[in-house]
Amino acid sequence: MKDILSVVTQFSAHPDSRCWFVAWNPTGTLLASCGGDRTIRIWGQEGDTWVCKSTLEEGHQRTVRKVAWSPCGNYLASASFDATTCIWKKKQNEFESVTTLEGHENEVKSVCWDFSGSLLATCSRDKSVWVWEVDEEEEYECVSVLNSHTQDVKHVVWHPNKEMLASASYDNTVKLYKEEDDDWVCFTTLEGHESTVWSLAFDRSGERLASCSDDKTVKIWREYKPGNEQGVICNGTDPCWKCVCTLSGFHMRTIYDVSWCHITDAIATACGDDALRVFEEDPGSDPHQPTFCLTAHVPKAHAQDVNCVAWNPKQAGLLATCSDDGDICIWKYQPQNNPSV
Protein backbone atom coordinates (compact mmCIF):
# COMPACT_ATOMS: atom_id res chain seq x y z
CA MET A 1 0.00 0.00 0.00
CA LYS A 2 3.01 2.29 0.27
CA ASP A 3 2.86 3.41 -3.36
CA ILE A 4 -0.59 4.89 -2.78
CA LEU A 5 0.85 7.18 -0.10
CA SER A 6 4.28 8.57 -0.92
CA VAL A 7 6.51 11.19 0.71
CA VAL A 8 6.87 14.36 -1.34
CA THR A 9 9.34 15.89 1.10
CA GLN A 10 10.48 15.72 4.71
CA PHE A 11 12.17 18.55 6.60
CA SER A 12 13.19 19.51 10.11
CA ALA A 13 10.64 22.09 11.30
CA HIS A 14 11.41 22.42 15.01
CA PRO A 15 14.90 20.94 15.59
CA ASP A 16 15.60 19.48 19.05
CA SER A 17 11.92 19.86 19.89
CA ARG A 18 8.51 18.38 19.24
CA CYS A 19 6.44 19.64 16.33
CA TRP A 20 2.95 19.60 17.78
CA PHE A 21 0.67 20.79 15.02
CA VAL A 22 0.47 21.89 11.38
CA ALA A 23 -2.27 23.93 9.68
CA TRP A 24 -2.72 24.87 6.01
CA ASN A 25 -3.85 28.38 5.15
CA PRO A 26 -7.20 28.54 3.28
CA THR A 27 -5.56 28.64 -0.16
CA GLY A 28 -3.29 25.69 0.67
CA THR A 29 -0.13 27.63 -0.21
CA LEU A 30 1.31 28.11 3.30
CA LEU A 31 1.72 25.69 6.19
CA ALA A 32 1.98 26.92 9.77
CA SER A 33 3.71 24.74 12.37
CA CYS A 34 4.23 25.08 16.12
CA GLY A 35 6.32 23.31 18.69
CA GLY A 36 7.88 22.84 22.07
CA ASP A 37 10.50 25.48 21.19
CA ARG A 38 7.82 28.19 21.74
CA THR A 39 7.91 29.22 18.08
CA ILE A 40 5.54 29.23 15.14
CA ARG A 41 6.97 28.79 11.67
CA ILE A 42 5.36 29.57 8.32
CA TRP A 43 6.42 27.32 5.45
CA GLY A 44 5.99 27.86 1.72
CA GLN A 45 7.09 26.15 -1.44
CA GLU A 46 9.89 27.50 -3.60
CA GLY A 47 10.31 25.23 -6.57
CA ASP A 48 10.42 21.71 -5.20
CA THR A 49 11.61 22.68 -1.73
CA TRP A 50 9.74 23.93 1.32
CA VAL A 51 11.34 26.91 3.01
CA CYS A 52 10.65 28.80 6.24
CA LYS A 53 9.09 32.13 5.25
CA SER A 54 8.64 33.49 8.78
CA THR A 55 9.45 32.57 12.37
CA LEU A 56 7.13 33.95 15.04
CA GLU A 57 9.11 33.92 18.26
CA GLU A 58 7.91 36.72 20.51
CA GLY A 59 4.38 35.59 21.32
CA HIS A 60 4.65 32.80 23.87
CA GLN A 61 6.62 31.80 26.97
CA ARG A 62 5.95 28.07 26.76
CA THR A 63 5.09 25.34 24.21
CA VAL A 64 2.79 26.39 21.36
CA ARG A 65 0.28 23.55 21.10
CA LYS A 66 -1.92 24.50 18.14
CA VAL A 67 -2.28 27.07 15.39
CA ALA A 68 -5.31 28.02 13.29
CA TRP A 69 -5.82 30.28 10.26
CA SER A 70 -8.77 32.63 9.89
CA PRO A 71 -11.00 31.88 6.87
CA CYS A 72 -9.67 34.99 5.08
CA GLY A 73 -6.08 33.78 5.62
CA ASN A 74 -4.94 37.13 7.04
CA TYR A 75 -4.84 36.06 10.69
CA LEU A 76 -3.24 33.22 12.57
CA ALA A 77 -4.17 32.20 16.12
CA SER A 78 -1.77 30.28 18.37
CA ALA A 79 -2.69 28.41 21.56
CA SER A 80 0.02 27.92 24.18
CA PHE A 81 0.79 26.17 27.44
CA ASP A 82 1.47 29.67 28.84
CA ALA A 83 -2.36 30.00 29.17
CA THR A 84 -2.65 32.57 26.36
CA THR A 85 -3.80 32.67 22.76
CA CYS A 86 -1.98 35.05 20.39
CA ILE A 87 -3.54 36.60 17.31
CA TRP A 88 -1.11 37.37 14.49
CA LYS A 89 -1.85 39.54 11.46
CA LYS A 90 -0.26 38.83 8.09
CA LYS A 91 1.26 41.82 6.32
CA GLN A 92 2.91 40.88 3.03
CA ASN A 93 5.17 38.02 4.17
CA GLU A 94 5.50 39.12 7.78
CA PHE A 95 3.31 38.47 10.78
CA GLU A 96 2.82 40.80 13.73
CA SER A 97 1.16 40.02 17.04
CA VAL A 98 -1.95 42.20 17.30
CA THR A 99 -3.50 40.91 20.52
CA THR A 100 -3.13 38.32 23.27
CA LEU A 101 -6.23 36.61 24.65
CA GLU A 102 -6.01 35.86 28.34
CA GLY A 103 -8.37 34.26 30.82
CA HIS A 104 -7.74 30.53 30.87
CA GLU A 105 -6.25 29.34 34.17
CA ASN A 106 -3.60 27.14 32.57
CA GLU A 107 -2.52 25.50 29.30
CA VAL A 108 -4.57 26.38 26.23
CA LYS A 109 -4.79 23.19 24.19
CA SER A 110 -6.61 24.23 21.02
CA VAL A 111 -7.94 27.19 19.03
CA CYS A 112 -10.24 27.39 16.02
CA TRP A 113 -12.03 30.04 13.92
CA ASP A 114 -15.58 29.54 12.69
CA PHE A 115 -16.44 29.64 8.97
CA SER A 116 -17.32 33.37 9.05
CA GLY A 117 -14.18 34.49 10.87
CA SER A 118 -16.26 36.36 13.45
CA LEU A 119 -16.03 33.72 16.19
CA LEU A 120 -13.05 32.05 17.81
CA ALA A 121 -13.03 29.13 20.25
CA THR A 122 -10.32 28.12 22.72
CA CYS A 123 -10.10 25.26 25.20
CA SER A 124 -7.84 24.44 28.10
CA ARG A 125 -6.62 22.07 30.75
CA ASP A 126 -8.78 24.18 33.07
CA LYS A 127 -11.75 22.10 31.68
CA SER A 128 -13.36 25.10 29.97
CA VAL A 129 -14.23 26.11 26.41
CA TRP A 130 -14.30 29.85 25.66
CA VAL A 131 -16.14 31.46 22.74
CA TRP A 132 -14.75 34.81 21.56
CA GLU A 133 -16.41 37.33 19.26
CA VAL A 134 -14.29 39.35 16.82
CA ASP A 135 -15.53 42.77 15.67
CA GLU A 136 -14.51 44.88 12.69
CA GLU A 137 -11.98 46.79 14.80
CA GLU A 138 -10.15 43.52 15.53
CA GLU A 139 -11.35 43.59 19.14
CA TYR A 140 -11.84 40.19 20.76
CA GLU A 141 -14.47 39.73 23.45
CA CYS A 142 -15.20 36.56 25.39
CA VAL A 143 -18.96 36.01 25.04
CA SER A 144 -19.23 32.63 26.77
CA VAL A 145 -17.31 30.36 29.13
CA LEU A 146 -18.53 26.77 28.87
CA ASN A 147 -17.78 24.41 31.74
CA SER A 148 -19.49 21.28 30.40
CA HIS A 149 -16.45 18.98 30.55
CA THR A 150 -15.18 17.44 33.78
CA GLN A 151 -11.54 17.15 32.63
CA ASP A 152 -8.87 18.70 30.39
CA VAL A 153 -10.33 19.79 27.01
CA LYS A 154 -8.04 18.68 24.19
CA HIS A 155 -9.59 20.05 21.01
CA VAL A 156 -12.20 22.41 19.59
CA VAL A 157 -13.53 22.52 16.03
CA TRP A 158 -16.30 24.54 14.39
CA HIS A 159 -18.96 23.18 12.05
CA PRO A 160 -17.97 23.99 8.42
CA ASN A 161 -21.04 26.08 7.58
CA LYS A 162 -23.04 26.98 10.69
CA GLU A 163 -22.49 28.33 14.18
CA MET A 164 -22.01 25.05 16.00
CA LEU A 165 -18.96 24.05 18.02
CA ALA A 166 -17.57 20.65 19.07
CA SER A 167 -15.03 19.87 21.81
CA ALA A 168 -13.12 16.72 22.82
CA SER A 169 -11.88 15.91 26.29
CA TYR A 170 -9.89 13.78 28.68
CA ASP A 171 -13.31 12.92 30.20
CA ASN A 172 -13.85 10.55 27.20
CA THR A 173 -16.68 12.63 25.71
CA VAL A 174 -17.42 14.99 22.84
CA LYS A 175 -19.68 18.01 23.52
CA LEU A 176 -21.62 20.01 20.95
CA TYR A 177 -22.60 23.65 21.52
CA LYS A 178 -24.87 26.22 19.90
CA GLU A 179 -25.98 29.77 20.62
CA GLU A 180 -29.28 30.12 22.44
CA ASP A 181 -30.78 33.37 23.79
CA ASP A 182 -27.51 35.29 23.46
CA ASP A 183 -25.51 32.62 25.27
CA TRP A 184 -23.75 29.44 24.24
CA VAL A 185 -25.04 26.13 25.58
CA CYS A 186 -24.04 22.48 25.33
CA PHE A 187 -26.95 20.78 23.59
CA THR A 188 -25.64 17.22 23.43
CA THR A 189 -22.88 14.93 24.69
CA LEU A 190 -21.46 12.13 22.54
CA GLU A 191 -20.49 9.15 24.69
CA GLY A 192 -18.90 5.93 23.51
CA HIS A 193 -15.14 6.32 23.68
CA GLU A 194 -13.48 4.45 26.55
CA SER A 195 -10.59 6.88 27.02
CA THR A 196 -9.43 10.42 26.17
CA VAL A 197 -10.82 11.90 22.95
CA TRP A 198 -7.89 13.68 21.31
CA SER A 199 -9.26 15.23 18.15
CA LEU A 200 -12.30 15.83 15.94
CA ALA A 201 -13.02 16.51 12.27
CA PHE A 202 -16.27 17.32 10.45
CA ASP A 203 -16.87 16.11 6.92
CA ARG A 204 -17.48 18.79 4.28
CA SER A 205 -21.27 18.80 4.81
CA GLY A 206 -21.01 19.05 8.58
CA GLU A 207 -23.51 16.20 8.90
CA ARG A 208 -20.85 13.77 10.11
CA LEU A 209 -18.11 14.08 12.70
CA ALA A 210 -15.05 11.86 13.21
CA SER A 211 -13.52 11.51 16.68
CA CYS A 212 -10.24 9.78 17.60
CA SER A 213 -9.18 8.49 20.96
CA ASP A 214 -6.68 6.98 23.33
CA ASP A 215 -8.90 3.87 23.09
CA LYS A 216 -7.31 3.30 19.62
CA THR A 217 -10.56 3.81 17.72
CA VAL A 218 -12.06 6.35 15.36
CA LYS A 219 -15.81 6.88 15.66
CA ILE A 220 -18.05 8.35 12.99
CA TRP A 221 -21.05 10.27 14.33
CA ARG A 222 -24.02 11.32 12.18
CA GLU A 223 -26.53 14.09 12.70
CA TYR A 224 -30.23 13.19 12.77
CA LYS A 225 -32.89 15.87 12.74
CA PRO A 226 -36.16 15.54 14.69
CA GLY A 227 -38.69 13.44 12.79
CA ASN A 228 -36.00 11.66 10.75
CA GLU A 229 -37.03 8.68 8.63
CA GLN A 230 -34.62 6.36 10.46
CA GLY A 231 -36.57 6.70 13.71
CA VAL A 232 -33.61 8.03 15.71
CA ILE A 233 -35.17 9.73 18.72
CA CYS A 234 -34.28 13.40 19.29
CA ASN A 235 -35.03 15.61 22.28
CA GLY A 236 -37.23 18.54 21.31
CA THR A 237 -36.11 20.61 18.36
CA ASP A 238 -32.39 19.83 18.67
CA PRO A 239 -30.81 17.38 16.25
CA CYS A 240 -29.21 14.34 17.82
CA TRP A 241 -25.91 12.70 16.94
CA LYS A 242 -25.48 8.94 16.77
CA CYS A 243 -22.35 6.82 16.34
CA VAL A 244 -22.85 5.00 13.04
CA CYS A 245 -19.40 3.41 12.66
CA THR A 246 -16.35 2.51 14.79
CA LEU A 247 -12.97 1.91 13.16
CA SER A 248 -11.20 -0.48 15.52
CA GLY A 249 -8.32 -2.92 15.19
CA PHE A 250 -6.29 -0.71 12.85
CA HIS A 251 -4.23 1.35 15.31
CA MET A 252 -1.70 0.01 17.80
CA ARG A 253 -1.60 3.04 20.10
CA THR A 254 -3.34 6.35 20.86
CA ILE A 255 -4.77 8.16 17.83
CA TYR A 256 -3.76 11.79 18.29
CA ASP A 257 -5.38 13.41 15.28
CA VAL A 258 -7.91 12.84 12.53
CA SER A 259 -8.45 14.85 9.33
CA TRP A 260 -11.43 14.50 6.98
CA CYS A 261 -10.64 15.68 3.46
CA HIS A 262 -13.29 18.10 2.18
CA ILE A 263 -12.31 17.36 -1.44
CA THR A 264 -12.11 13.56 -1.59
CA ASP A 265 -13.84 12.53 1.69
CA ALA A 266 -10.82 10.40 2.68
CA ILE A 267 -10.01 10.23 6.41
CA ALA A 268 -6.40 10.33 7.63
CA THR A 269 -5.16 9.54 11.14
CA ALA A 270 -2.01 10.40 13.11
CA CYS A 271 -1.02 7.76 15.65
CA GLY A 272 1.30 7.15 18.58
CA ASP A 273 2.58 4.01 16.81
CA ASP A 274 4.48 6.38 14.42
CA ALA A 275 2.15 5.49 11.55
CA LEU A 276 0.01 7.39 9.08
CA ARG A 277 -3.19 5.76 7.83
CA VAL A 278 -5.86 6.70 5.29
CA PHE A 279 -9.41 5.31 5.23
CA GLU A 280 -12.12 5.60 2.62
CA GLU A 281 -15.81 4.87 2.83
CA ASP A 282 -16.80 1.76 0.89
CA PRO A 283 -18.73 2.73 -2.25
CA GLY A 284 -22.37 1.82 -1.90
CA SER A 285 -22.26 1.31 1.86
CA ASP A 286 -25.37 2.29 3.81
CA PRO A 287 -24.94 5.95 4.89
CA HIS A 288 -26.61 5.09 8.20
CA GLN A 289 -24.32 2.10 8.77
CA PRO A 290 -21.24 3.05 6.75
CA THR A 291 -18.18 0.86 6.39
CA PHE A 292 -14.68 2.18 5.81
CA CYS A 293 -11.61 0.39 4.51
CA LEU A 294 -7.94 1.07 5.19
CA THR A 295 -6.57 2.20 1.83
CA ALA A 296 -3.07 3.31 2.86
CA HIS A 297 -0.75 2.64 5.80
CA VAL A 298 2.81 3.90 6.31
CA PRO A 299 4.10 2.13 9.47
CA LYS A 300 7.12 4.40 10.07
CA ALA A 301 5.80 7.67 8.77
CA HIS A 302 7.96 9.40 11.40
CA ALA A 303 10.67 8.31 13.82
CA GLN A 304 8.37 9.06 16.79
CA ASP A 305 4.68 9.74 17.58
CA VAL A 306 2.71 11.37 14.76
CA ASN A 307 0.95 14.31 16.43
CA CYS A 308 -1.05 15.84 13.62
CA VAL A 309 -2.33 15.18 10.11
CA ALA A 310 -3.86 17.81 7.81
CA TRP A 311 -5.29 17.52 4.30
CA ASN A 312 -4.52 20.42 1.99
CA PRO A 313 -7.79 22.36 1.43
CA LYS A 314 -7.21 22.94 -2.30
CA GLN A 315 -4.92 20.21 -3.66
CA ALA A 316 -6.62 16.83 -3.64
CA GLY A 317 -4.50 14.10 -2.07
CA LEU A 318 -1.86 16.38 -0.54
CA LEU A 319 -1.44 16.10 3.22
CA ALA A 320 0.99 17.15 5.92
CA THR A 321 2.04 15.40 9.13
CA CYS A 322 4.27 16.38 12.05
CA SER A 323 5.86 14.48 14.88
CA ASP A 324 7.68 14.38 18.21
CA ASP A 325 10.82 13.99 16.06
CA GLY A 326 10.45 17.70 15.13
CA ASP A 327 9.92 16.96 11.43
CA ILE A 328 7.17 17.77 8.95
CA CYS A 329 6.35 15.39 6.10
CA ILE A 330 4.36 16.33 3.01
CA TRP A 331 2.61 13.34 1.42
CA LYS A 332 0.80 12.60 -1.82
CA TYR A 333 -2.13 10.19 -1.62
CA GLN A 334 -3.13 8.56 -4.92
CA PRO A 335 -5.73 5.85 -4.41
CA GLN A 336 -5.73 3.13 -7.06
CA ASN A 337 -9.47 3.33 -7.60
CA ASN A 338 -9.34 7.10 -8.16
CA PRO A 339 -6.27 8.00 -10.24
CA SER A 340 -7.48 11.59 -10.68
CA VAL A 341 -6.60 12.41 -7.05
Coordinates of C-alpha atoms in Angstrom, one line a residue, residues 18-341:
R18 CA 8.5 18.4 19.2
C19 CA 6.4 19.6 16.3
W20 CA 2.9 19.6 17.8
F21 CA 0.7 20.8 15.0
V22 CA 0.5 21.9 11.4
A23 CA -2.3 23.9 9.7
W24 CA -2.7 24.9 6.0
N25 CA -3.8 28.4 5.2
P26 CA -7.2 28.5 3.3
T27 CA -5.6 28.6 -0.2
G28 CA -3.3 25.7 0.7
T29 CA -0.1 27.6 -0.2
L30 CA 1.3 28.1 3.3
L31 CA 1.7 25.7 6.2
A32 CA 2.0 26.9 9.8
S33 CA 3.7 24.7 12.4
C34 CA 4.2 25.1 16.1
G35 CA 6.3 23.3 18.7
G36 CA 7.9 22.8 22.1
D37 CA 10.5 25.5 21.2
R38 CA 7.8 28.2 21.7
T39 CA 7.9 29.2 18.1
I40 CA 5.5 29.2 15.1
R41 CA 7.0 28.8 11.7
I42 CA 5.4 29.6 8.3
W43 CA 6.4 27.3 5.4
G44 CA 6.0 27.9 1.7
Q45 CA 7.1 26.1 -1.4
E46 CA 9.9 27.5 -3.6
G47 CA 10.3 25.2 -6.6
D48 CA 10.4 21.7 -5.2
T49 CA 11.6 22.7 -1.7
W50 CA 9.7 23.9 1.3
V51 CA 11.3 26.9 3.0
C52 CA 10.7 28.8 6.2
K53 CA 9.1 32.1 5.3
S54 CA 8.6 33.5 8.8
T55 CA 9.5 32.6 12.4
L56 CA 7.1 34.0 15.0
E57 CA 9.1 33.9 18.3
E58 CA 7.9 36.7 20.5
G59 CA 4.4 35.6 21.3
H60 CA 4.6 32.8 23.9
Q61 CA 6.6 31.8 27.0
R62 CA 5.9 28.1 26.8
T63 CA 5.1 25.3 24.2
V64 CA 2.8 26.4 21.4
R65 CA 0.3 23.6 21.1
K66 CA -1.9 24.5 18.1
V67 CA -2.3 27.1 15.4
A68 CA -5.3 28.0 13.3
W69 CA -5.8 30.3 10.3
S70 CA -8.8 32.6 9.9
P71 CA -11.0 31.9 6.9
C72 CA -9.7 35.0 5.1
G73 CA -6.1 33.8 5.6
N74 CA -4.9 37.1 7.0
Y75 CA -4.8 36.1 10.7
L76 CA -3.2 33.2 12.6
A77 CA -4.2 32.2 16.1
S78 CA -1.8 30.3 18.4
A79 CA -2.7 28.4 21.6
S80 CA 0.0 27.9 24.2
F81 CA 0.8 26.2 27.4
D82 CA 1.5 29.7 28.8
A83 CA -2.4 30.0 29.2
T84 CA -2.7 32.6 26.4
T85 CA -3.8 32.7 22.8
C86 CA -2.0 35.1 20.4
I87 CA -3.5 36.6 17.3
W88 CA -1.1 37.4 14.5
K89 CA -1.9 39.5 11.5
K90 CA -0.3 38.8 8.1
K91 CA 1.3 41.8 6.3
Q92 CA 2.9 40.9 3.0
N93 CA 5.2 38.0 4.2
E94 CA 5.5 39.1 7.8
F95 CA 3.3 38.5 10.8
E96 CA 2.8 40.8 13.7
S97 CA 1.2 40.0 17.0
V98 CA -1.9 42.2 17.3
T99 CA -3.5 40.9 20.5
T100 CA -3.1 38.3 23.3
L101 CA -6.2 36.6 24.6
E102 CA -6.0 35.9 28.3
G103 CA -8.4 34.3 30.8
H104 CA -7.7 30.5 30.9
E105 CA -6.3 29.3 34.2
N106 CA -3.6 27.1 32.6
E107 CA -2.5 25.5 29.3
V108 CA -4.6 26.4 26.2
K109 CA -4.8 23.2 24.2
S110 CA -6.6 24.2 21.0
V111 CA -7.9 27.2 19.0
C112 CA -10.2 27.4 16.0
W113 CA -12.0 30.0 13.9
D114 CA -15.6 29.5 12.7
F115 CA -16.4 29.6 9.0
S116 CA -17.3 33.4 9.1
G117 CA -14.2 34.5 10.9
S118 CA -16.3 36.4 13.4
L119 CA -16.0 33.7 16.2
L120 CA -13.0 32.0 17.8
A121 CA -13.0 29.1 20.2
T122 CA -10.3 28.1 22.7
C123 CA -10.1 25.3 25.2
S124 CA -7.8 24.4 28.1
R125 CA -6.6 22.1 30.8
D126 CA -8.8 24.2 33.1
K127 CA -11.7 22.1 31.7
S128 CA -13.4 25.1 30.0
V129 CA -14.2 26.1 26.4
W130 CA -14.3 29.8 25.7
V131 CA -16.1 31.5 22.7
W132 CA -14.7 34.8 21.6
E133 CA -16.4 37.3 19.3
V134 CA -14.3 39.3 16.8
D135 CA -15.5 42.8 15.7
E136 CA -14.5 44.9 12.7
E137 CA -12.0 46.8 14.8
E138 CA -10.1 43.5 15.5
E139 CA -11.3 43.6 19.1
Y140 CA -11.8 40.2 20.8
E141 CA -14.5 39.7 23.5
C142 CA -15.2 36.6 25.4
V143 CA -19.0 36.0 25.0
S144 CA -19.2 32.6 26.8
V145 CA -17.3 30.4 29.1
L146 CA -18.5 26.8 28.9
N147 CA -17.8 24.4 31.7
S148 CA -19.5 21.3 30.4
H149 CA -16.5 19.0 30.6
T150 CA -15.2 17.4 33.8
Q151 CA -11.5 17.1 32.6
D152 CA -8.9 18.7 30.4
V153 CA -10.3 19.8 27.0
K154 CA -8.0 18.7 24.2
H155 CA -9.6 20.0 21.0
V156 CA -12.2 22.4 19.6
V157 CA -13.5 22.5 16.0
W158 CA -16.3 24.5 14.4
H159 CA -19.0 23.2 12.0
P160 CA -18.0 24.0 8.4
N161 CA -21.0 26.1 7.6
K162 CA -23.0 27.0 10.7
E163 CA -22.5 28.3 14.2
M164 CA -22.0 25.1 16.0
L165 CA -19.0 24.0 18.0
A166 CA -17.6 20.7 19.1
S167 CA -15.0 19.9 21.8
A168 CA -13.1 16.7 22.8
S169 CA -11.9 15.9 26.3
Y170 CA -9.9 13.8 28.7
D171 CA -13.3 12.9 30.2
N172 CA -13.9 10.5 27.2
T173 CA -16.7 12.6 25.7
V174 CA -17.4 15.0 22.8
K175 CA -19.7 18.0 23.5
L176 CA -21.6 20.0 20.9
Y177 CA -22.6 23.7 21.5
K178 CA -24.9 26.2 19.9
E179 CA -26.0 29.8 20.6
E180 CA -29.3 30.1 22.4
D181 CA -30.8 33.4 23.8
D182 CA -27.5 35.3 23.5
D183 CA -25.5 32.6 25.3
W184 CA -23.8 29.4 24.2
V185 CA -25.0 26.1 25.6
C186 CA -24.0 22.5 25.3
F187 CA -26.9 20.8 23.6
T188 CA -25.6 17.2 23.4
T189 CA -22.9 14.9 24.7
L190 CA -21.5 12.1 22.5
E191 CA -20.5 9.2 24.7
G192 CA -18.9 5.9 23.5
H193 CA -15.1 6.3 23.7
E194 CA -13.5 4.4 26.5
S195 CA -10.6 6.9 27.0
T196 CA -9.4 10.4 26.2
V197 CA -10.8 11.9 22.9
W198 CA -7.9 13.7 21.3
S199 CA -9.3 15.2 18.1
L200 CA -12.3 15.8 15.9
A201 CA -13.0 16.5 12.3
F202 CA -16.3 17.3 10.5
D203 CA -16.9 16.1 6.9
R204 CA -17.5 18.8 4.3
S205 CA -21.3 18.8 4.8
G206 CA -21.0 19.1 8.6
E207 CA -23.5 16.2 8.9
R208 CA -20.8 13.8 10.1
L209 CA -18.1 14.1 12.7
A210 CA -15.0 11.9 13.2
S211 CA -13.5 11.5 16.7
C212 CA -10.2 9.8 17.6
S213 CA -9.2 8.5 21.0
D214 CA -6.7 7.0 23.3
D215 CA -8.9 3.9 23.1
K216 CA -7.3 3.3 19.6
T217 CA -10.6 3.8 17.7
V218 CA -12.1 6.4 15.4
K219 CA -15.8 6.9 15.7
I220 CA -18.1 8.4 13.0
W221 CA -21.1 10.3 14.3
R222 CA -24.0 11.3 12.2
E223 CA -26.5 14.1 12.7
Y224 CA -30.2 13.2 12.8
K225 CA -32.9 15.9 12.7
P226 CA -36.2 15.5 14.7
G227 CA -38.7 13.4 12.8
N228 CA -36.0 11.7 10.7
E229 CA -37.0 8.7 8.6
Q230 CA -34.6 6.4 10.5
G231 CA -36.6 6.7 13.7
V232 CA -33.6 8.0 15.7
I233 CA -35.2 9.7 18.7
C234 CA -34.3 13.4 19.3
N235 CA -35.0 15.6 22.3
G236 CA -37.2 18.5 21.3
T237 CA -36.1 20.6 18.4
D238 CA -32.4 19.8 18.7
P239 CA -30.8 17.4 16.2
C240 CA -29.2 14.3 17.8
W241 CA -25.9 12.7 16.9
K242 CA -25.5 8.9 16.8
C243 CA -22.4 6.8 16.3
V244 CA -22.9 5.0 13.0
C245 CA -19.4 3.4 12.7
T246 CA -16.3 2.5 14.8
L247 CA -13.0 1.9 13.2
S248 CA -11.2 -0.5 15.5
G249 CA -8.3 -2.9 15.2
F250 CA -6.3 -0.7 12.8
H251 CA -4.2 1.4 15.3
M252 CA -1.7 0.0 17.8
R253 CA -1.6 3.0 20.1
T254 CA -3.3 6.3 20.9
I255 CA -4.8 8.2 17.8
Y256 CA -3.8 11.8 18.3
D257 CA -5.4 13.4 15.3
V258 CA -7.9 12.8 12.5
S259 CA -8.5 14.8 9.3
W260 CA -11.4 14.5 7.0
C261 CA -10.6 15.7 3.5
H262 CA -13.3 18.1 2.2
I263 CA -12.3 17.4 -1.4
T264 CA -12.1 13.6 -1.6
D265 CA -13.8 12.5 1.7
A266 CA -10.8 10.4 2.7
I267 CA -10.0 10.2 6.4
A268 CA -6.4 10.3 7.6
T269 CA -5.2 9.5 11.1
A270 CA -2.0 10.4 13.1
C271 CA -1.0 7.8 15.7
G272 CA 1.3 7.2 18.6
D273 CA 2.6 4.0 16.8
D274 CA 4.5 6.4 14.4
A275 CA 2.1 5.5 11.6
L276 CA 0.0 7.4 9.1
R277 CA -3.2 5.8 7.8
V278 CA -5.9 6.7 5.3
F279 CA -9.4 5.3 5.2
E280 CA -12.1 5.6 2.6
E281 CA -15.8 4.9 2.8
D282 CA -16.8 1.8 0.9
P283 CA -18.7 2.7 -2.3
G284 CA -22.4 1.8 -1.9
S285 CA -22.3 1.3 1.9
D286 CA -25.4 2.3 3.8
P287 CA -24.9 6.0 4.9
H288 CA -26.6 5.1 8.2
Q289 CA -24.3 2.1 8.8
P290 CA -21.2 3.0 6.7
T291 CA -18.2 0.9 6.4
F292 CA -14.7 2.2 5.8
C293 CA -11.6 0.4 4.5
L294 CA -7.9 1.1 5.2
T295 CA -6.6 2.2 1.8
A296 CA -3.1 3.3 2.9
H297 CA -0.8 2.6 5.8
V298 CA 2.8 3.9 6.3
P299 CA 4.1 2.1 9.5
K300 CA 7.1 4.4 10.1
A301 CA 5.8 7.7 8.8
H302 CA 8.0 9.4 11.4
A303 CA 10.7 8.3 13.8
Q304 CA 8.4 9.1 16.8
D305 CA 4.7 9.7 17.6
V306 CA 2.7 11.4 14.8
N307 CA 1.0 14.3 16.4
C308 CA -1.0 15.8 13.6
V309 CA -2.3 15.2 10.1
A310 CA -3.9 17.8 7.8
W311 CA -5.3 17.5 4.3
N312 CA -4.5 20.4 2.0
P313 CA -7.8 22.4 1.4
K314 CA -7.2 22.9 -2.3
Q315 CA -4.9 20.2 -3.7
A316 CA -6.6 16.8 -3.6
G317 CA -4.5 14.1 -2.1
L318 CA -1.9 16.4 -0.5
L319 CA -1.4 16.1 3.2
A320 CA 1.0 17.1 5.9
T321 CA 2.0 15.4 9.1
C322 CA 4.3 16.4 12.1
S323 CA 5.9 14.5 14.9
D324 CA 7.7 14.4 18.2
D325 CA 10.8 14.0 16.1
G326 CA 10.5 17.7 15.1
D327 CA 9.9 17.0 11.4
I328 CA 7.2 17.8 9.0
C329 CA 6.4 15.4 6.1
I330 CA 4.4 16.3 3.0
W331 CA 2.6 13.3 1.4
K332 CA 0.8 12.6 -1.8
Y333 CA -2.1 10.2 -1.6
Q334 CA -3.1 8.6 -4.9
P335 CA -5.7 5.8 -4.4
Q336 CA -5.7 3.1 -7.1
N337 CA -9.5 3.3 -7.6
N338 CA -9.3 7.1 -8.2
P339 CA -6.3 8.0 -10.2
S340 CA -7.5 11.6 -10.7
V341 CA -6.6 12.4 -7.0

